[in-house]
Coordinates of C-alpha atoms and ligand atoms in Angstrom, one line a residue:
M1 CA 0.1 19.0 26.1
T2 CA 1.6 15.9 24.6
I3 CA 4.3 14.0 26.4
N4 CA 6.6 12.2 24.1
I5 CA 8.6 9.3 25.4
E6 CA 11.1 8.9 22.7
A7 CA 12.2 5.5 21.6
V8 CA 15.7 5.1 20.2
A9 CA 17.0 2.1 18.3
T10 CA 19.4 0.3 20.7
K11 CA 20.9 -2.2 18.2
S12 CA 22.8 -1.1 15.2
G13 CA 20.6 -2.6 12.5
E14 CA 23.5 -3.6 10.3
S15 CA 22.4 -6.3 8.0
A16 CA 24.2 -8.1 5.2
L17 CA 23.4 -6.4 1.9
A18 CA 21.2 -8.4 -0.3
K19 CA 22.7 -8.6 -3.8
A20 CA 20.9 -9.6 -6.9
E21 CA 22.4 -11.9 -9.4
A22 CA 23.3 -10.4 -12.8
C23 CA 20.3 -10.2 -15.1
V24 CA 18.6 -8.2 -17.9
I25 CA 15.8 -6.0 -16.6
V26 CA 13.2 -5.3 -19.3
I27 CA 10.8 -2.5 -18.6
F28 CA 7.7 -2.3 -20.7
G29 CA 6.3 1.2 -20.6
A30 CA 9.7 2.7 -20.3
T31 CA 8.7 6.3 -21.1
G32 CA 5.7 6.2 -18.8
D33 CA 5.1 7.9 -15.5
L34 CA 5.8 4.9 -13.2
T35 CA 9.2 4.3 -14.9
K36 CA 10.2 7.9 -14.6
R37 CA 9.0 8.6 -11.0
K38 CA 9.6 5.3 -9.3
L39 CA 11.4 2.6 -11.2
M40 CA 14.4 4.5 -12.5
P41 CA 15.1 6.3 -9.2
A42 CA 14.8 3.0 -7.4
L43 CA 17.1 1.1 -9.7
C44 CA 19.6 4.0 -9.5
H45 CA 19.6 3.7 -5.7
L46 CA 20.1 0.0 -5.8
A47 CA 23.1 0.4 -8.1
R48 CA 24.5 3.1 -5.8
K49 CA 24.2 0.8 -2.8
G50 CA 25.9 -2.0 -4.7
E51 CA 22.7 -4.2 -4.5
L52 CA 22.3 -4.3 -8.3
S53 CA 25.0 -6.5 -9.9
E54 CA 27.5 -4.5 -12.0
A55 CA 26.8 -6.8 -14.9
S56 CA 23.1 -6.1 -15.0
I57 CA 21.6 -4.5 -18.0
I58 CA 18.3 -2.5 -18.3
I59 CA 16.3 -2.4 -21.5
G60 CA 13.5 0.2 -21.7
V61 CA 10.8 -0.9 -24.2
D62 CA 8.1 1.4 -25.5
R63 CA 6.5 2.3 -28.8
E64 CA 8.2 5.7 -29.2
T65 CA 11.0 5.8 -31.7
M66 CA 14.2 6.9 -30.1
D67 CA 17.8 5.8 -29.7
T68 CA 19.5 4.7 -26.5
D69 CA 21.2 8.2 -26.1
K70 CA 17.9 9.9 -26.1
F71 CA 16.4 7.4 -23.7
R72 CA 19.3 7.9 -21.3
A73 CA 18.8 11.7 -21.5
L74 CA 15.1 11.3 -20.8
M75 CA 15.7 9.1 -17.8
Q76 CA 18.4 11.4 -16.5
S77 CA 16.0 14.3 -16.3
A78 CA 13.3 12.1 -14.7
V79 CA 15.7 10.8 -12.0
H80 CA 17.1 14.3 -11.5
E81 CA 13.5 15.6 -10.9
A82 CA 12.6 12.7 -8.6
K83 CA 15.7 13.1 -6.5
G84 CA 16.0 16.9 -6.5
D85 CA 19.2 19.0 -7.0
Q86 CA 20.6 18.1 -3.6
L87 CA 20.6 14.3 -4.0
F88 CA 21.2 14.0 -7.7
D89 CA 24.8 13.0 -8.3
A90 CA 25.9 13.5 -11.9
E91 CA 28.9 11.2 -11.6
E92 CA 26.8 8.4 -10.1
W93 CA 24.3 8.9 -12.9
R94 CA 27.0 8.5 -15.6
H95 CA 28.0 5.2 -14.2
F96 CA 24.4 3.9 -13.9
A97 CA 23.4 5.2 -17.3
Q98 CA 25.8 2.8 -19.0
K99 CA 23.4 0.0 -18.1
L100 CA 20.5 1.7 -20.0
N101 CA 19.4 0.6 -23.5
Y102 CA 16.3 1.3 -25.5
F103 CA 14.2 -0.9 -27.8
A104 CA 11.3 0.6 -29.7
C105 CA 8.4 -1.8 -30.1
D106 CA 4.7 -1.7 -30.6
L107 CA 3.8 -3.5 -27.4
K108 CA 0.6 -4.8 -29.0
E109 CA 2.4 -6.5 -31.9
P110 CA 3.6 -10.1 -30.9
S111 CA 5.8 -10.3 -34.0
R112 CA 8.0 -7.5 -32.7
Y113 CA 9.1 -9.5 -29.6
G114 CA 11.4 -11.7 -31.7
G115 CA 13.5 -8.5 -32.2
L116 CA 13.5 -7.9 -28.4
A117 CA 14.8 -11.5 -27.9
A118 CA 17.6 -10.8 -30.3
R119 CA 18.4 -7.5 -28.6
I120 CA 18.6 -9.2 -25.2
Q121 CA 21.0 -11.8 -26.5
E122 CA 23.1 -9.3 -28.3
L123 CA 23.5 -7.2 -25.1
N124 CA 23.9 -10.2 -22.9
G125 CA 26.8 -12.0 -24.7
G126 CA 24.7 -14.2 -26.9
T127 CA 22.4 -15.7 -24.3
L128 CA 19.1 -14.8 -22.8
G129 CA 20.4 -15.3 -19.2
N130 CA 18.4 -14.2 -16.2
R131 CA 15.5 -11.9 -17.0
L132 CA 13.2 -9.7 -15.0
Y133 CA 10.3 -8.2 -17.0
Y134 CA 8.3 -5.3 -15.6
C135 CA 4.9 -4.3 -16.9
A136 CA 4.9 -0.6 -16.2
T137 CA 2.0 0.0 -18.6
P138 CA -1.7 0.6 -18.5
P139 CA -3.6 -2.6 -17.7
T140 CA -4.9 -3.1 -21.2
L141 CA -1.3 -3.8 -22.4
V142 CA -0.6 -6.6 -19.9
E143 CA -2.1 -9.4 -22.0
P144 CA -0.5 -8.3 -25.3
I145 CA 2.9 -8.1 -23.6
I146 CA 2.5 -11.5 -22.0
A147 CA 1.4 -12.9 -25.4
G148 CA 4.5 -11.3 -27.1
I149 CA 6.9 -12.7 -24.5
G150 CA 5.3 -16.1 -25.0
T151 CA 5.5 -16.0 -28.8
A152 CA 9.2 -15.0 -28.7
G153 CA 10.0 -17.8 -26.2
L154 CA 11.2 -15.2 -23.7
A155 CA 9.5 -16.7 -20.6
G156 CA 11.5 -20.0 -20.5
E157 CA 14.0 -20.7 -17.8
A158 CA 16.4 -22.9 -19.8
S159 CA 19.2 -20.4 -19.9
G160 CA 18.5 -18.6 -16.6
W161 CA 15.5 -17.6 -14.4
S162 CA 12.7 -15.5 -15.9
R163 CA 10.3 -13.5 -13.7
I164 CA 7.6 -10.9 -14.5
I165 CA 6.3 -8.1 -12.3
I166 CA 2.7 -7.0 -12.8
E167 CA 1.1 -3.9 -11.4
K168 CA -2.5 -3.8 -10.1
P169 CA -5.3 -3.8 -11.0
F170 CA -5.4 -7.6 -11.2
G171 CA -8.8 -7.6 -12.9
R172 CA -12.0 -5.6 -12.2
D173 CA -13.8 -8.4 -10.3
L174 CA -13.3 -12.0 -9.5
A175 CA -14.2 -13.3 -12.9
S176 CA -11.9 -10.9 -14.8
A177 CA -9.1 -11.5 -12.2
Q178 CA -9.4 -15.3 -12.9
A179 CA -9.4 -14.8 -16.6
L180 CA -6.3 -12.6 -16.4
S181 CA -4.5 -15.1 -14.2
D182 CA -5.4 -17.9 -16.7
T183 CA -3.9 -15.8 -19.6
I184 CA -0.7 -15.2 -17.7
A185 CA -0.5 -18.8 -16.7
L186 CA -0.4 -19.8 -20.4
V187 CA 3.1 -18.2 -20.5
F188 CA 4.4 -18.0 -17.0
M189 CA 4.3 -20.4 -14.1
E190 CA 3.0 -19.1 -10.7
H191 CA 6.5 -19.0 -9.2
Q192 CA 7.6 -16.6 -12.0
I193 CA 4.8 -14.1 -11.4
Y194 CA 5.3 -11.2 -9.0
R195 CA 2.1 -9.2 -8.5
I196 CA 3.2 -6.0 -6.9
D197 CA 1.4 -4.0 -4.2
H198 CA 3.7 -1.1 -3.4
Y199 CA 2.2 -0.8 0.2
L200 CA 4.0 -4.1 1.1
G201 CA 7.4 -2.6 0.2
K202 CA 6.9 0.3 2.8
E203 CA 9.3 -0.2 5.7
T204 CA 6.5 0.7 8.2
V205 CA 4.2 -1.9 6.7
Q206 CA 6.8 -4.6 6.9
N207 CA 7.4 -3.6 10.5
I208 CA 3.8 -4.6 11.5
L209 CA 4.9 -8.3 11.7
V210 CA 8.0 -7.5 13.6
F211 CA 6.1 -5.4 16.0
R212 CA 3.5 -8.0 16.6
F213 CA 5.6 -11.2 16.6
G214 CA 9.0 -9.9 17.7
N215 CA 7.8 -8.5 21.0
A216 CA 6.4 -10.4 23.9
L217 CA 4.4 -7.4 25.1
F218 CA 1.8 -7.1 22.4
E219 CA 0.9 -10.5 20.9
P220 CA -0.7 -11.8 24.2
V221 CA -3.2 -9.0 24.1
W222 CA -3.7 -9.0 20.4
N223 CA -7.2 -10.5 20.4
R224 CA -10.9 -10.0 21.1
N225 CA -10.4 -10.2 24.9
H226 CA -8.5 -7.0 24.9
I227 CA -9.1 -5.2 21.6
D228 CA -12.3 -3.2 21.1
Y229 CA -11.9 -2.2 17.4
V230 CA -9.3 -1.6 14.7
E231 CA -9.2 1.4 12.3
I232 CA -7.3 1.2 9.0
T233 CA -7.0 4.6 7.3
A234 CA -5.5 5.6 4.0
A235 CA -6.5 9.3 3.5
E236 CA -5.1 11.5 0.9
T237 CA -5.3 15.3 0.3
L238 CA -4.5 14.7 -3.4
G239 CA -7.3 14.6 -5.9
I240 CA -7.2 12.3 -9.0
G241 CA -5.0 14.7 -11.0
H242 CA -4.6 13.6 -14.6
R243 CA -5.8 10.0 -13.9
G244 CA -9.5 10.8 -14.4
G245 CA -9.9 8.2 -17.2
Y246 CA -8.5 5.4 -15.1
Y247 CA -10.2 6.5 -11.9
E248 CA -13.7 6.7 -13.5
E249 CA -13.4 3.0 -14.3
A250 CA -11.8 2.0 -11.0
G251 CA -13.1 4.1 -8.1
A252 CA -11.7 4.0 -4.5
L253 CA -13.0 0.5 -3.7
R254 CA -11.0 -1.1 -6.6
D255 CA -8.1 1.4 -6.4
M256 CA -7.3 1.2 -2.7
V257 CA -9.4 -1.3 -0.8
T258 CA -8.8 -4.4 -3.0
N259 CA -5.1 -4.5 -2.4
H260 CA -3.6 -1.9 -0.2
L261 CA -6.2 -1.8 2.6
M262 CA -6.8 -5.6 2.4
Q263 CA -3.1 -6.2 2.8
L264 CA -3.0 -3.9 5.9
L265 CA -6.0 -5.7 7.3
A266 CA -4.3 -9.1 6.8
L267 CA -1.0 -8.0 8.4
I268 CA -2.7 -6.6 11.5
A269 CA -5.0 -9.7 11.9
M270 CA -3.0 -12.7 10.7
E271 CA -1.7 -15.6 12.8
P272 CA 2.0 -15.9 13.1
P273 CA 3.6 -17.7 10.0
I274 CA 6.1 -20.5 10.8
A275 CA 8.8 -18.6 8.9
F276 CA 9.3 -15.4 7.0
D277 CA 9.1 -17.2 3.7
A278 CA 6.9 -16.4 0.8
D279 CA 4.3 -19.2 1.1
A280 CA 4.2 -19.3 4.9
V281 CA 3.4 -15.6 5.1
R282 CA 1.0 -15.6 2.2
D283 CA -0.9 -18.6 3.5
K284 CA -1.6 -16.8 6.8
K285 CA -2.7 -13.7 5.0
I286 CA -5.1 -15.6 2.8
Q287 CA -6.6 -17.3 5.8
V288 CA -7.6 -13.9 7.1
W289 CA -9.5 -13.0 3.9
R290 CA -11.1 -16.4 3.8
T291 CA -12.3 -16.0 7.4
I292 CA -14.3 -12.9 6.5
K293 CA -17.8 -13.8 5.3
P294 CA -18.7 -12.0 2.1
M295 CA -21.4 -9.4 2.7
T296 CA -25.1 -9.9 1.9
A297 CA -26.9 -7.0 0.1
A298 CA -28.4 -5.9 3.4
E299 CA -24.9 -5.9 5.0
V300 CA -23.5 -3.9 2.2
A301 CA -26.2 -1.3 2.8
A302 CA -25.5 -1.2 6.5
K303 CA -21.8 -1.6 6.6
T304 CA -20.4 0.3 3.7
V305 CA -20.3 4.0 2.8
R306 CA -19.3 5.5 -0.5
G307 CA -18.5 9.1 -1.0
Q308 CA -17.4 11.6 -3.6
Y309 CA -15.7 14.9 -3.0
G310 CA -17.2 18.2 -4.0
S311 CA -15.2 21.4 -4.3
G312 CA -13.6 22.7 -1.1
Q313 CA -10.3 23.9 0.4
I314 CA -7.1 22.0 1.0
D315 CA -4.8 24.2 3.1
Q316 CA -5.0 27.6 1.4
D317 CA -6.1 26.3 -2.0
V318 CA -9.6 26.1 -3.4
V319 CA -9.9 22.9 -5.3
P320 CA -12.6 21.6 -7.7
G321 CA -15.0 18.8 -7.0
Y322 CA -14.4 15.3 -8.5
R323 CA -17.0 15.9 -11.2
E324 CA -15.1 19.0 -12.4
E325 CA -11.8 17.1 -12.8
P326 CA -10.4 16.4 -16.3
S327 CA -11.8 13.3 -18.0
V328 CA -14.5 12.8 -15.4
A329 CA -18.2 12.8 -16.3
S330 CA -20.2 15.7 -15.0
D331 CA -22.8 13.3 -13.5
S332 CA -20.2 10.7 -12.4
N333 CA -21.2 8.3 -9.6
T334 CA -17.7 7.0 -9.1
E335 CA -16.7 6.8 -5.4
T336 CA -13.6 8.7 -4.3
Y337 CA -14.2 7.6 -0.6
V338 CA -15.1 4.3 0.9
A339 CA -15.6 3.3 4.5
A340 CA -16.5 -0.3 5.4
E341 CA -16.8 -2.6 8.4
F342 CA -15.5 -6.1 8.2
R343 CA -15.7 -8.9 10.7
I344 CA -13.1 -11.7 11.0
E345 CA -15.0 -14.8 12.2
N346 CA -12.3 -16.7 14.1
W347 CA -11.4 -17.3 17.7
R348 CA -9.0 -14.4 17.8
W349 CA -11.2 -11.8 16.3
A350 CA -14.9 -12.7 16.6
G351 CA -16.9 -9.6 17.7
V352 CA -14.1 -7.1 16.8
P353 CA -15.0 -4.7 14.0
F354 CA -12.3 -3.8 11.6
Y355 CA -13.1 -0.4 10.0
L356 CA -11.4 0.5 6.8
R357 CA -11.6 4.0 5.2
T358 CA -9.9 5.6 2.3
G359 CA -10.5 8.7 0.3
K360 CA -9.1 11.4 -1.9
R361 CA -9.1 15.1 -1.1
L362 CA -9.5 14.6 2.7
A363 CA -8.4 17.0 5.4
R364 CA -4.9 15.4 5.8
G365 CA -2.8 12.8 4.2
V366 CA -2.6 10.0 6.8
T367 CA -2.0 6.3 6.4
E368 CA -2.2 4.4 9.7
L369 CA -3.6 1.5 11.6
A370 CA -5.1 2.3 15.0
V371 CA -5.8 -0.5 17.4
H372 CA -8.2 0.5 20.2
F373 CA -8.1 -1.4 23.4
K374 CA -11.1 -1.9 25.7
R375 CA -11.8 0.6 28.3
P376 CA -10.6 -0.8 31.7
P377 CA -13.0 -1.1 34.6
Q378 CA -12.4 2.1 36.6
P379 CA -14.1 2.1 40.1
L380 CA -11.2 4.2 41.3
F381 CA -12.2 7.0 39.0
A382 CA -16.0 6.8 39.7
G383 CA -17.9 9.8 38.6
K384 CA -15.5 10.8 35.9
T385 CA -14.8 7.5 34.3
E386 CA -15.8 8.5 30.8
L387 CA -12.8 10.8 30.7
I388 CA -10.3 8.0 31.1
E389 CA -9.3 7.2 27.5
P390 CA -8.7 3.6 26.4
N391 CA -5.3 2.7 25.1
V392 CA -4.6 3.1 21.4
I393 CA -1.7 1.7 19.5
A394 CA -1.2 3.6 16.3
L395 CA 1.1 2.2 13.6
R396 CA 1.8 5.1 11.4
I397 CA 2.6 4.3 7.8
H398 CA 2.7 8.0 6.8
P399 CA 3.6 10.7 7.7
N400 CA 5.9 10.6 10.8
E401 CA 6.5 6.9 10.1
G402 CA 6.5 5.1 13.5
I403 CA 4.4 3.8 16.3
D404 CA 2.7 5.6 19.2
I405 CA 1.1 4.1 22.2
S406 CA -1.3 6.2 24.2
F407 CA -2.1 5.6 27.8
D408 CA -3.3 7.5 30.8
A409 CA -1.0 9.0 33.5
K410 CA -1.5 11.0 36.6
Q411 CA -0.9 14.7 36.1
P412 CA 1.4 15.9 38.9
G413 CA -0.4 17.9 41.6
S414 CA -2.8 17.5 44.5
E415 CA -5.8 16.5 42.4
M416 CA -6.2 13.1 40.8
Q417 CA -6.1 14.4 37.3
T418 CA -5.4 12.1 34.5
V419 CA -3.8 12.9 31.2
N420 CA -3.6 10.9 28.1
V421 CA 0.1 10.7 27.1
Q422 CA 2.0 9.0 24.3
M423 CA 5.1 6.9 23.8
D424 CA 6.3 7.9 20.5
F425 CA 8.7 5.9 18.3
R426 CA 9.8 7.6 15.0
Y427 CA 11.8 5.7 12.5
Q428 CA 13.7 8.7 11.3
Q429 CA 14.9 9.7 14.8
A430 CA 15.5 6.1 16.0
F431 CA 17.6 5.0 13.0
N432 CA 18.8 8.3 11.6
M433 CA 19.1 6.8 8.1
R434 CA 17.4 7.1 4.8
I435 CA 14.3 4.8 4.7
P436 CA 14.3 2.9 1.3
E437 CA 11.5 3.6 -1.1
A438 CA 8.9 0.8 -1.5
Y439 CA 9.9 0.2 -5.1
E440 CA 13.5 -0.2 -4.2
T441 CA 12.7 -2.9 -1.7
L442 CA 10.3 -4.7 -4.0
L443 CA 12.5 -4.6 -7.1
L444 CA 15.4 -6.0 -5.1
D445 CA 13.2 -8.8 -3.7
A446 CA 12.0 -9.7 -7.2
L447 CA 15.6 -9.7 -8.4
C448 CA 16.6 -12.0 -5.5
G449 CA 13.6 -14.3 -6.1
D450 CA 11.8 -13.5 -2.8
A451 CA 8.1 -13.4 -3.4
T452 CA 7.0 -12.8 0.2
L453 CA 5.9 -9.2 -0.4
F454 CA 4.0 -10.1 -3.6
T455 CA 0.5 -11.3 -4.0
R456 CA -0.2 -14.9 -5.0
R457 CA -3.1 -15.8 -7.4
D458 CA -5.3 -17.3 -4.6
G459 CA -4.7 -14.1 -2.5
V460 CA -6.0 -11.9 -5.3
E461 CA -9.0 -14.1 -5.7
A462 CA -9.7 -14.3 -2.0
Q463 CA -9.8 -10.5 -1.9
W464 CA -12.2 -10.2 -4.9
R465 CA -14.6 -12.7 -3.2
L466 CA -15.0 -10.0 -0.5
I467 CA -15.2 -7.0 -2.9
D468 CA -17.5 -8.5 -5.6
P469 CA -20.7 -8.5 -3.4
I470 CA -20.1 -4.8 -2.6
L471 CA -19.6 -3.9 -6.2
E472 CA -22.7 -5.8 -7.2
S473 CA -24.9 -4.2 -4.5
W474 CA -23.6 -0.7 -5.3
R475 CA -24.2 -1.3 -9.0
Q476 CA -27.8 -2.3 -8.3
Q477 CA -28.4 0.6 -5.8
P478 CA -26.9 3.8 -7.2
P479 CA -25.8 6.3 -4.5
E480 CA -28.4 8.8 -3.3
T481 CA -26.6 12.1 -3.3
L482 CA -23.1 12.7 -4.6
P483 CA -20.9 14.6 -3.9
N484 CA -21.4 14.1 -0.2
Y485 CA -18.2 15.5 1.3
A486 CA -16.3 18.7 0.7
A487 CA -12.7 18.6 -0.3
G488 CA -10.6 19.2 2.8
S489 CA -13.1 17.6 5.2
E490 CA -13.0 14.4 7.3
G491 CA -15.2 12.6 4.8
P492 CA -19.0 11.9 4.5
K493 CA -21.1 12.1 7.7
A494 CA -22.4 8.6 7.0
A495 CA -18.9 7.2 7.7
D496 CA -19.1 8.7 11.3
E497 CA -22.6 7.2 11.7
L498 CA -21.2 3.8 10.7
L499 CA -18.9 3.7 13.7
A500 CA -21.3 5.6 16.0
R501 CA -23.8 2.7 15.8
N502 CA -21.2 0.5 17.6
G503 CA -20.2 3.3 20.0
H504 CA -17.0 3.9 18.2
K505 CA -15.4 6.8 16.4
W506 CA -12.7 7.5 13.8
R507 CA -9.5 9.2 14.9
L508 CA -9.5 12.7 13.5
L509 CA -7.2 12.8 10.5
G510 CA -5.1 15.4 12.2
T511 CA -4.6 13.3 15.4
Q512 CA -1.1 12.1 14.8
L513 CA 0.1 15.6 13.9
T514 CA -1.5 17.7 16.6
N515 CA -2.2 15.4 19.5
T516 CA -4.3 17.0 22.1
P517 CA -4.4 15.1 25.4
Q518 CA -7.7 14.4 27.1
T519 CA -7.8 15.2 30.7
G520 CA -10.2 14.1 33.5
T521 CA -10.3 14.9 37.2
T522 CA -11.3 12.9 40.2
K523 CA -11.1 14.5 43.7
Q524 CA -9.3 12.4 46.2
Ligands
BG6_1 C1 -2.0 3.8 -5.8 C2 -3.4 4.3 -6.1 O1 -1.9 2.4 -5.8 O2 -1.7 4.2 -4.4 C3 -3.4 5.8 -6.0 O3 -3.7 3.9 -7.5 C4 -3.0 6.2 -4.6 O4 -4.7 6.3 -6.3 C5 -1.6 5.6 -4.3 O5 -2.9 7.6 -4.6 C6 -1.3 5.9 -2.8 O6 0.0 5.4 -2.5 P1 0.9 6.1 -1.4 O7 2.1 5.3 -1.4 O8 1.1 7.5 -1.8 O9 0.1 6.0 -0.1

């Protein structure tokens, strides 16, 4: 039995629409997957909501030869597919498509960028004006693109602002991240660089700070005096699909921990910023990463677990193991699962373990942060005390976006029987409105010059300082037996043992979907 106490939004959250200044949006990698699945649908939504200025122009740049008409047709089918028949509006598309243009260019050839500059000016009434560049390309093309932009004098801000959005990975380790930042810094100043982490654009992720700092109820208990441990989970049922080539080089630690999970960790643990502005928020996040001591080799062995999926079953489908996926070596040791324990050594958190886990092909797709409170002293329930469950606050990023708080209540009846119940807040029910996609939020922020949700150079480096020792120890000590978990399972056994050593356990990945209450009885 689950008791849901529904929360309903009590204020109409009407806010003034942010509206971006007119600009030219240049998308490098315009025929790629990211542009088709995320960027075009997001831009189309922004235009529909009136958040993209009418005068804005979009130029898709890629090496394929095609004209603007063909590019528009390609984007139309991509947006149609992303939105589905129900939501795709042909009239709205026709209006939006007028903004789209195409420029064919070998992205590795700096001399071609002069032609791009001429095209921008031609479409923009003879001036460069405001420009937002988006590198939606594989990482190997980022440096050539930056060099091309620099050579053609396209980064300057004499005739309007100029910003660049760069997708992860930001390097493969600290040294390469620093080298990449140095290269970018030859052309762009730090205030022009927007390093995107799409997790930060998710409404539910942004809500973490509002939940913590906008309510008097939670912040006073948000510390080691009351909190036992924190779990951060990003579990996926998907495998690596057609990304085998990339994933073999990256692995779960680089792909998910060094960015998405580190960001979640910072948001749940940071001190309050003095304002919601870019540097105030980012300073506080960086403080969290700097307060974690990088692991020694012995700590890596004791506090991290890597895994790789073997074949198994997801729902009704039998799926192959990682080593059988396309473009993956048959003896690959790349990890598709990571669990790790981090300690934040400050007055608020000393002694509280933060457990992070992420994996592909797990039992359920769940992204959540679960804050476990200490078990209260319970002389009243002597004899059955182990059955009284500690409170848990779960911030659910996906699915069922929302927050639930579990606590114990008396089950009606003559016996003193306790039941674990939940207060359940769901975004969809409370606000009854479409939740914007992460890319919509982040594109709009970049267009408006708000870098709060983007990662600063020192933030990237602070994260790598924590990840580098793990990479290095893992490199020196190859894993014993991989694969070590079946597709469709909860992950490797060693991850359970990691928490069991401290008397803790992971929430089952299905917890938030099928919540079974725990009951206990004490005779009066
Ligand atoms: C990406 C990773 O950054 O995030 C993918 O490269 C992962 O491997 C994805 O699947 C998860 O994002 P989301 O929004 O689906 O949780």
